């Protein structure tokens, strides 16, 4: 536990330092475009989390930064691709579960065209990449993995998911259902790491969920609206908000709760298989 306290102390100190730089670059949180603010804050927060992970891992446990799930190897591209597909599919499942039980619908965006769509796709990828990477490095990186190494995996899943939900509890238009769903998303991401032992996998899942939500479906993102100028679809949300998520976005509705529980169930099944496979491979062969 003392290593976690050291990590958090270093992260907070670095966050204050980098945050002041980010604030200066953004100019003013009252005047700057919210997407720019989110990106800059995510970028400098990511730097703080990576540096805190490197310092604590290096000097407390003699760990290389690559050992914390950041390694780039032959599996990385596969996990990035699978994670993007997985995150997008689970978001589509959320929408599919909401539509039959609500007045939620989508229509093709009449303003959609190839140049503006490409611009929206690329800008969204840029703006969303840093925050997703930061949150996964902070919550599923050194903090979570230290508890896993200490054989306190369940505590790690619950604690980091609770902290993840607490971070989002300050977002605009947040509700109790949104906080619950964010906690469940934390469990989803944590179990994704446990399956792969590769941090790129939950980063890709997290990024894909956000990207699909704003670029394809044109929905609000965790309380923030109008994230891209030309989404592929336009959302028509006439409620009820407790199913669709309302002004918070799809993460604020019970349809998302059902999708999160389904994703966690899939991860739990895959995790059991992965643990059994690793156990078999670690046994010495009989001569």
Short mmCIF file of C-alpha atoms in Angstrom, two decimals:
data_model
loop_
_atom_site.label_atom_id
_atom_site.label_comp_id
_atom_site.label_asym_id
_atom_site.label_seq_id
_atom_site.Cartn_x
_atom_site.Cartn_y
_atom_site.Cartn_z
CA UNK A 1 0.00 0.00 0.00
CA UNK A 2 2.90 2.38 0.65
CA UNK A 3 3.90 2.16 -3.02
CA UNK A 4 0.43 3.30 -4.03
CA UNK A 5 0.67 6.28 -1.68
CA UNK A 6 4.06 7.20 -3.14
CA UNK A 7 2.68 6.90 -6.67
CA UNK A 8 -0.35 9.08 -5.89
CA UNK A 9 1.80 11.69 -4.15
CA UNK A 10 4.16 11.94 -7.12
CA UNK A 11 1.25 12.01 -9.57
CA UNK A 12 -0.54 14.81 -7.71
CA UNK A 13 2.65 16.89 -7.54
CA UNK A 14 3.33 16.38 -11.25
CA UNK A 15 -0.33 17.02 -12.08
CA UNK A 16 -0.16 20.39 -10.37
CA UNK A 17 3.04 21.24 -12.25
CA UNK A 18 1.87 20.05 -15.68
CA UNK A 19 -1.66 21.33 -15.05
CA UNK A 20 -0.38 24.87 -14.65
CA UNK A 21 1.38 24.58 -18.00
CA UNK A 22 -1.74 23.16 -19.63
CA UNK A 23 -3.87 25.93 -18.18
CA UNK A 24 -1.54 28.53 -19.66
CA UNK A 25 -1.63 26.88 -23.08
CA UNK A 26 -5.41 26.65 -23.08
CA UNK A 27 -5.49 30.37 -22.35
CA UNK A 28 -8.62 30.37 -20.21
CA UNK A 29 -10.97 27.55 -19.22
CA UNK A 30 -13.86 29.98 -19.64
CA UNK A 31 -13.00 31.02 -23.18
CA UNK A 32 -11.23 28.05 -24.71
CA UNK A 33 -13.03 25.45 -26.82
CA UNK A 34 -13.99 22.62 -24.45
CA UNK A 35 -12.46 20.07 -26.83
CA UNK A 36 -9.13 21.88 -26.69
CA UNK A 37 -9.30 22.08 -22.91
CA UNK A 38 -10.08 18.34 -22.62
CA UNK A 39 -7.26 17.43 -25.01
CA UNK A 40 -4.61 19.64 -23.36
CA UNK A 41 -5.65 18.54 -19.88
CA UNK A 42 -5.57 14.90 -21.01
CA UNK A 43 -2.16 15.28 -22.65
CA UNK A 44 -0.45 16.86 -19.64
CA UNK A 45 -2.24 14.55 -17.22
CA UNK A 46 -1.00 11.60 -19.29
CA UNK A 47 2.54 12.94 -18.99
CA UNK A 48 2.13 13.20 -15.21
CA UNK A 49 0.73 9.66 -14.92
CA UNK A 50 3.47 8.17 -17.10
CA UNK A 51 6.22 9.96 -15.23
CA UNK A 52 4.78 8.98 -11.83
CA UNK A 53 4.52 5.37 -13.03
CA UNK A 54 8.12 5.37 -14.25
CA UNK A 55 9.54 6.96 -11.08
CA UNK A 56 7.62 4.73 -8.67
CA UNK A 57 8.13 1.56 -10.66
CA UNK A 58 11.83 2.21 -11.21
CA UNK A 59 12.83 3.22 -7.71
CA UNK A 60 10.36 1.21 -5.60
CA UNK A 61 10.20 -2.07 -7.52
CA UNK A 62 12.96 -1.88 -10.17
CA UNK A 63 10.35 -2.20 -12.91
CA UNK A 64 10.82 -1.03 -16.48
CA UNK A 65 8.02 1.14 -17.84
CA UNK A 66 7.37 -1.51 -20.53
CA UNK A 67 6.55 -4.07 -17.83
CA UNK A 68 3.47 -2.05 -16.85
CA UNK A 69 1.67 -2.95 -20.05
CA UNK A 70 3.21 -0.32 -22.32
CA UNK A 71 5.36 -2.70 -24.34
CA UNK A 72 5.16 -2.38 -28.10
CA UNK A 73 5.50 -5.84 -29.59
CA UNK A 74 3.83 -8.19 -32.05
CA UNK A 75 0.68 -8.31 -29.90
CA UNK A 76 0.22 -4.55 -29.63
CA UNK A 77 -1.32 -3.96 -33.06
CA UNK A 78 -3.63 -6.94 -32.58
CA UNK A 79 -4.86 -5.66 -29.22
CA UNK A 80 -5.35 -2.14 -30.59
CA UNK A 81 -7.44 -3.49 -33.47
CA UNK A 82 -9.46 -5.86 -31.30
CA UNK A 83 -9.96 -3.16 -28.68
CA UNK A 84 -11.26 -0.66 -31.22
CA UNK A 85 -13.68 -3.22 -32.63
CA UNK A 86 -14.79 -4.33 -29.16
CA UNK A 87 -15.38 -0.82 -27.83
CA UNK A 88 -17.37 0.17 -30.93
CA UNK A 89 -19.52 -2.97 -30.80
CA UNK A 90 -20.41 -2.51 -27.13
CA UNK A 91 -21.44 1.08 -27.79
CA UNK A 92 -23.61 -0.12 -30.69
CA UNK A 93 -25.13 -2.66 -28.29
CA UNK A 94 -25.98 0.19 -25.90
CA UNK A 95 -27.82 2.01 -28.67
CA UNK A 96 -29.53 -1.18 -29.81
CA UNK A 97 -30.81 -1.87 -26.30
CA UNK A 98 -32.10 1.68 -25.83
CA UNK A 99 -34.05 2.11 -29.07
CA UNK A 100 -36.83 -0.50 -28.46
CA UNK A 101 -37.61 0.85 -24.97
CA UNK A 102 -37.44 4.60 -25.61
CA UNK A 103 -38.00 7.38 -28.11
CA UNK A 104 -34.35 7.36 -29.13
CA UNK A 105 -33.67 7.36 -32.87
CA UNK A 106 -31.02 8.35 -35.37
CA UNK A 107 -31.18 9.85 -38.86
CA UNK A 108 -28.52 10.41 -41.47
CA UNK A 109 -26.87 13.79 -41.10
CA UNK A 110 -27.89 15.88 -44.12
CA UNK A 111 -24.75 18.01 -43.68
CA UNK A 112 -22.47 14.97 -43.90
CA UNK A 113 -19.90 15.01 -46.71
CA UNK A 114 -16.52 13.39 -47.18
CA UNK A 115 -14.24 16.40 -46.48
CA UNK A 116 -16.07 17.47 -43.31
CA UNK A 117 -16.48 13.86 -42.17
CA UNK A 118 -12.76 13.18 -42.50
CA UNK A 119 -12.03 16.36 -40.58
CA UNK A 120 -14.42 15.30 -37.82
CA UNK A 121 -12.95 11.79 -37.65
CA UNK A 122 -9.36 13.01 -37.41
CA UNK A 123 -10.06 15.83 -34.97
CA UNK A 124 -12.08 13.51 -32.74
CA UNK A 125 -9.27 10.96 -32.83
CA UNK A 126 -6.83 13.68 -31.78
CA UNK A 127 -9.01 15.20 -29.05
CA UNK A 128 -10.09 11.85 -27.58
CA UNK A 129 -6.80 9.95 -27.68
CA UNK A 130 -5.02 11.75 -24.83
CA UNK A 131 -7.89 11.66 -22.28
CA UNK A 132 -8.55 7.94 -22.91
CA UNK A 133 -4.86 7.08 -22.63
CA UNK A 134 -4.47 9.18 -19.48
CA UNK A 135 -7.40 7.58 -17.67
CA UNK A 136 -6.23 4.06 -18.50
CA UNK A 137 -2.62 4.75 -17.52
CA UNK A 138 -3.75 6.30 -14.23
CA UNK A 139 -6.41 3.78 -13.24
CA UNK A 140 -5.37 0.56 -14.99
CA UNK A 141 -1.64 1.23 -14.98
CA UNK A 142 0.69 1.23 -11.97
CA UNK A 143 -2.08 1.81 -9.41
CA UNK A 144 -4.15 -1.22 -10.46
CA UNK A 145 -1.24 -3.46 -11.38
CA UNK A 146 0.46 -2.95 -8.00
CA UNK A 147 -2.62 -4.39 -6.30
CA UNK A 148 -2.68 -7.26 -8.82
CA UNK A 149 0.97 -8.09 -8.04
CA UNK A 150 0.06 -8.03 -4.34
CA UNK A 151 -2.67 -10.63 -5.05
CA UNK A 152 -5.42 -8.11 -4.29
CA UNK A 153 -6.97 -8.15 -7.73
CA UNK A 154 -10.61 -7.80 -6.66
CA UNK A 155 -9.71 -4.87 -4.41
CA UNK A 156 -7.81 -3.35 -7.32
CA UNK A 157 -10.78 -3.68 -9.69
CA UNK A 158 -13.23 -2.19 -7.18
CA UNK A 159 -10.93 0.60 -5.94
CA UNK A 160 -9.78 1.83 -9.35
CA UNK A 161 -13.30 1.62 -10.78
CA UNK A 162 -14.62 3.66 -7.85
CA UNK A 163 -11.92 6.29 -8.38
CA UNK A 164 -12.70 6.29 -12.11
CA UNK A 165 -16.38 6.93 -11.35
CA UNK A 166 -15.49 9.64 -8.82
CA UNK A 167 -13.42 11.48 -11.44
CA UNK A 168 -16.45 11.60 -13.76
CA UNK A 169 -18.88 12.58 -11.01
CA UNK A 170 -17.87 16.21 -11.59
CA UNK A 171 -18.93 16.18 -15.27
CA UNK A 172 -21.88 18.29 -16.46
CA UNK A 173 -25.37 16.72 -16.31
CA UNK A 174 -24.10 13.72 -14.33
CA UNK A 175 -26.66 11.39 -12.70
CA UNK A 176 -26.56 8.45 -10.30
CA UNK A 177 -27.00 6.05 -13.22
CA UNK A 178 -24.08 7.69 -15.03
CA UNK A 179 -21.84 7.21 -11.98
CA UNK A 180 -22.90 3.55 -11.73
CA UNK A 181 -22.19 3.01 -15.42
CA UNK A 182 -18.80 4.66 -15.14
CA UNK A 183 -17.95 2.31 -12.28
CA UNK A 184 -19.03 -0.65 -14.44
CA UNK A 185 -16.95 0.70 -17.33
CA UNK A 186 -13.97 0.71 -14.97
CA UNK A 187 -14.61 -2.98 -14.24
CA UNK A 188 -14.88 -3.64 -17.99
CA UNK A 189 -11.53 -1.92 -18.67
CA UNK A 190 -9.81 -3.56 -15.70
CA UNK A 191 -10.86 -7.06 -16.75
CA UNK A 192 -9.76 -6.26 -20.30
CA UNK A 193 -6.28 -5.57 -18.95
CA UNK A 194 -6.31 -8.78 -16.93
CA UNK A 195 -7.19 -10.77 -20.06
CA UNK A 196 -4.43 -9.28 -22.17
CA UNK A 197 -1.82 -8.10 -19.64
CA UNK A 198 -1.44 -5.29 -22.15
CA UNK A 199 -2.54 -1.72 -21.42
CA UNK A 200 -3.07 -0.98 -25.10
CA UNK A 201 -6.18 -3.19 -25.04
CA UNK A 202 -8.27 -1.14 -22.54
CA UNK A 203 -6.91 2.10 -24.04
CA UNK A 204 -8.22 1.06 -27.46
CA UNK A 205 -11.58 -0.05 -26.02
CA UNK A 206 -11.99 3.21 -24.11
CA UNK A 207 -11.00 5.33 -27.11
CA UNK A 208 -13.26 3.39 -29.50
CA UNK A 209 -16.31 3.81 -27.26
CA UNK A 210 -15.82 7.60 -27.13
CA UNK A 211 -14.97 7.92 -30.82
CA UNK A 212 -17.94 5.86 -32.00
CA UNK A 213 -20.26 7.79 -29.71
CA UNK A 214 -19.40 11.22 -31.09
CA UNK A 215 -18.27 10.57 -34.68
CA UNK A 216 -20.78 7.93 -35.77
CA UNK A 217 -23.80 8.58 -33.54
CA UNK A 218 -23.34 12.29 -32.79
CA UNK A 219 -24.20 11.83 -29.12
CA UNK A 220 -23.13 13.73 -26.02
CA UNK A 221 -19.94 12.45 -24.42
CA UNK A 222 -20.08 12.14 -20.62
CA UNK A 223 -22.00 15.39 -20.29
CA UNK A 224 -20.20 17.28 -23.06
CA UNK A 225 -22.15 17.92 -26.27
CA UNK A 226 -21.29 18.93 -29.84
CA UNK A 227 -17.92 17.24 -29.80
CA UNK A 228 -17.68 17.05 -33.60
CA UNK A 229 -19.16 19.35 -36.22
CA UNK A 230 -20.28 16.66 -38.70
CA UNK A 231 -21.18 13.29 -37.21
CA UNK A 232 -22.43 10.55 -39.51
CA UNK A 233 -25.79 10.37 -37.72
CA UNK A 234 -27.93 12.85 -35.81
CA UNK A 235 -29.39 11.75 -32.52
CA UNK A 236 -33.06 12.36 -31.72
CA UNK A 237 -33.47 11.69 -28.02
CA UNK A 238 -36.96 12.18 -26.61
CA UNK A 239 -36.27 10.06 -23.55
CA UNK A 240 -36.85 8.77 -21.07
CA UNK A 241 -33.42 9.90 -19.90
CA UNK A 242 -33.11 7.03 -17.42
CA UNK A 243 -32.95 4.68 -20.42
CA UNK A 244 -31.19 6.79 -23.07
CA UNK A 245 -28.91 8.86 -20.83
CA UNK A 246 -30.36 12.23 -21.78
CA UNK A 247 -28.04 15.22 -21.72
CA UNK A 248 -25.20 13.21 -20.18
CA UNK A 249 -24.97 10.90 -23.17
CA UNK A 250 -25.57 7.18 -23.52
CA UNK A 251 -23.46 6.45 -20.43
CA UNK A 252 -26.25 7.94 -18.32
CA UNK A 253 -28.97 5.38 -19.11
CA UNK A 254 -29.94 1.87 -18.07
CA UNK A 255 -29.38 0.64 -21.63
CA UNK A 256 -25.70 1.33 -21.02
CA UNK A 257 -25.92 -0.51 -17.68
CA UNK A 258 -27.17 -3.62 -19.48
CA UNK A 259 -24.45 -3.33 -22.14
CA UNK A 260 -21.74 -2.91 -19.47
CA UNK A 261 -22.95 -5.98 -17.60
CA UNK A 262 -22.94 -7.97 -20.85
CA UNK A 263 -19.38 -6.81 -21.66
CA UNK A 264 -18.17 -7.63 -18.14
CA UNK A 265 -19.72 -11.10 -18.47
CA UNK A 266 -17.87 -11.67 -21.74
CA UNK A 267 -14.62 -10.46 -20.16
CA UNK A 268 -15.13 -12.72 -17.14
CA UNK A 269 -15.54 -15.74 -19.41
CA UNK A 270 -12.45 -14.81 -21.43
CA UNK A 271 -10.48 -14.11 -18.27
CA UNK A 272 -11.21 -17.56 -16.84
CA UNK A 273 -10.04 -19.11 -20.10
CA UNK A 274 -6.90 -16.96 -20.12
CA UNK A 275 -6.05 -17.86 -16.52
CA UNK A 276 -6.48 -21.57 -17.22
CA UNK A 277 -4.34 -21.31 -20.34
CA UNK A 278 -1.56 -19.52 -18.46
CA UNK A 279 -1.76 -22.07 -15.67
CA UNK A 280 -1.34 -24.95 -18.11
CA UNK A 281 1.54 -23.27 -19.92
CA UNK A 282 3.37 -22.57 -16.63
CA UNK A 283 3.31 -26.22 -15.54
CA UNK A 284 6.54 -28.10 -16.23
CA UNK A 285 6.22 -30.70 -18.93
CA UNK A 286 6.41 -34.34 -17.88
CA UNK A 287 9.46 -36.22 -19.07
#
